């Protein structure tokens, strides 16, 4: 009996615990449902969209970005998901489109008429920086 419990515990550790019998759709749903992870990815996506659309604005430096994304990755790993499951979630085209739609909706709610207009996004970024919002504190003029 002791050996079977020990064997199950070792198997759970080696296979990533809950992720062993989890489909990628279930992984995606769990990560999407985790506010810490999904809000963190949303923040990164919004900053990326702003810095990509407005050439005068840049986001955090590479070390800051890497540290931030690594913290999100570690949270997902602590939920029991493997590296490949997390990467599949982040690289999934449906998830990327869903996240971009959330970014677009957020920008429009904040008064940005066209989320793909350089002028509109630059104005949004400068307003965020002037107000000292969480997003604005991550942005800099080039």
mmCIF file of C-alpha atoms in Angstrom, residues 13-97:
data_model
loop_
_atom_site.group_PDB
_atom_site.id
_atom_site.type_symbol
_atom_site.label_atom_id
_atom_site.label_comp_id
_atom_site.label_asym_id
_atom_site.label_seq_id
_atom_site.Cartn_x
_atom_site.Cartn_y
_atom_site.Cartn_z
ATOM 1 C CA UNK A 13 5.388 15.067 -9.558
ATOM 2 C CA UNK A 14 7.051 13.775 -12.724
ATOM 3 C CA UNK A 15 4.036 14.403 -14.948
ATOM 4 C CA UNK A 16 3.159 17.827 -13.646
ATOM 5 C CA UNK A 17 0.329 16.883 -11.322
ATOM 6 C CA UNK A 18 -3.055 17.991 -12.606
ATOM 7 C CA UNK A 19 -1.788 18.631 -16.102
ATOM 8 C CA UNK A 20 -1.170 14.938 -16.848
ATOM 9 C CA UNK A 21 -4.770 14.193 -17.780
ATOM 10 C CA UNK A 22 -5.650 17.665 -19.042
ATOM 11 C CA UNK A 23 -6.465 18.521 -22.646
ATOM 12 C CA UNK A 24 -5.067 21.702 -24.161
ATOM 13 C CA UNK A 25 -8.598 23.139 -24.270
ATOM 14 C CA UNK A 26 -8.853 22.595 -20.506
ATOM 15 C CA UNK A 27 -5.428 24.162 -20.004
ATOM 16 C CA UNK A 28 -6.463 27.185 -22.067
ATOM 17 C CA UNK A 29 -9.688 27.534 -20.086
ATOM 18 C CA UNK A 30 -7.848 27.295 -16.762
ATOM 19 C CA UNK A 31 -5.226 29.862 -17.748
ATOM 20 C CA UNK A 32 -7.873 32.161 -19.209
ATOM 21 C CA UNK A 33 -9.810 31.790 -15.952
ATOM 22 C CA UNK A 34 -6.858 32.746 -13.757
ATOM 23 C CA UNK A 35 -7.138 36.513 -13.167
ATOM 24 C CA UNK A 36 -3.460 36.890 -12.231
ATOM 25 C CA UNK A 37 -2.270 35.229 -15.401
ATOM 26 C CA UNK A 38 -4.854 36.510 -17.866
ATOM 27 C CA UNK A 39 -4.796 40.100 -16.588
ATOM 28 C CA UNK A 40 -1.012 39.977 -16.743
ATOM 29 C CA UNK A 41 -1.100 38.765 -20.330
ATOM 30 C CA UNK A 42 -3.691 41.437 -21.141
ATOM 31 C CA UNK A 43 -1.423 44.151 -19.727
ATOM 32 C CA UNK A 44 1.510 42.838 -21.768
ATOM 33 C CA UNK A 45 -0.655 42.663 -24.912
ATOM 34 C CA UNK A 46 -1.923 46.222 -24.425
ATOM 35 C CA UNK A 47 1.581 47.603 -23.933
ATOM 36 C CA UNK A 48 2.808 45.642 -26.953
ATOM 37 C CA UNK A 49 -0.063 46.962 -29.097
ATOM 38 C CA UNK A 50 0.631 50.559 -28.044
ATOM 39 C CA UNK A 51 4.383 50.323 -28.656
ATOM 40 C CA UNK A 52 3.835 48.582 -32.001
ATOM 41 C CA UNK A 53 1.203 51.067 -33.209
ATOM 42 C CA UNK A 54 2.814 54.303 -31.986
ATOM 43 C CA UNK A 55 6.439 54.592 -33.128
ATOM 44 C CA UNK A 56 7.107 57.398 -30.615
ATOM 45 C CA UNK A 57 6.309 55.198 -27.616
ATOM 46 C CA UNK A 58 8.205 52.235 -26.257
ATOM 47 C CA UNK A 59 7.347 49.727 -23.578
ATOM 48 C CA UNK A 60 9.541 48.371 -20.808
ATOM 49 C CA UNK A 61 13.083 47.258 -21.573
ATOM 50 C CA UNK A 62 13.867 43.640 -22.380
ATOM 51 C CA UNK A 63 14.922 42.688 -18.849
ATOM 52 C CA UNK A 64 11.723 44.120 -17.352
ATOM 53 C CA UNK A 65 9.582 42.360 -19.979
ATOM 54 C CA UNK A 66 11.370 39.061 -19.481
ATOM 55 C CA UNK A 67 11.090 39.249 -15.698
ATOM 56 C CA UNK A 68 7.378 40.098 -15.913
ATOM 57 C CA UNK A 69 6.570 37.319 -18.375
ATOM 58 C CA UNK A 70 8.664 34.833 -16.407
ATOM 59 C CA UNK A 71 6.607 35.636 -13.303
ATOM 60 C CA UNK A 72 3.417 34.839 -15.256
ATOM 61 C CA UNK A 73 5.004 31.630 -16.551
ATOM 62 C CA UNK A 74 5.976 30.603 -13.010
ATOM 63 C CA UNK A 75 2.415 31.207 -11.798
ATOM 64 C CA UNK A 76 1.123 28.945 -14.559
ATOM 65 C CA UNK A 77 3.728 26.314 -13.684
ATOM 66 C CA UNK A 78 2.646 26.491 -10.037
ATOM 67 C CA UNK A 79 -0.862 25.580 -11.219
ATOM 68 C CA UNK A 80 0.636 22.316 -12.490
ATOM 69 C CA UNK A 81 0.927 23.046 -16.203
ATOM 70 C CA UNK A 82 3.928 22.009 -18.269
ATOM 71 C CA UNK A 83 6.096 24.303 -20.325
ATOM 72 C CA UNK A 84 4.644 22.912 -23.554
ATOM 73 C CA UNK A 85 1.070 23.440 -22.346
ATOM 74 C CA UNK A 86 1.805 27.050 -21.386
ATOM 75 C CA UNK A 87 3.584 27.734 -24.678
ATOM 76 C CA UNK A 88 0.697 26.181 -26.610
ATOM 77 C CA UNK A 89 -1.705 28.523 -24.802
ATOM 78 C CA UNK A 90 0.383 31.625 -25.482
ATOM 79 C CA UNK A 91 0.970 30.694 -29.141
ATOM 80 C CA UNK A 92 -2.615 29.604 -29.878
ATOM 81 C CA UNK A 93 -4.045 31.714 -32.730
ATOM 82 C CA UNK A 94 -7.553 31.680 -31.247
ATOM 83 C CA UNK A 95 -6.215 32.901 -27.899
ATOM 84 C CA UNK A 96 -4.155 35.600 -29.632
ATOM 85 C CA UNK A 97 -7.228 36.807 -31.531
#
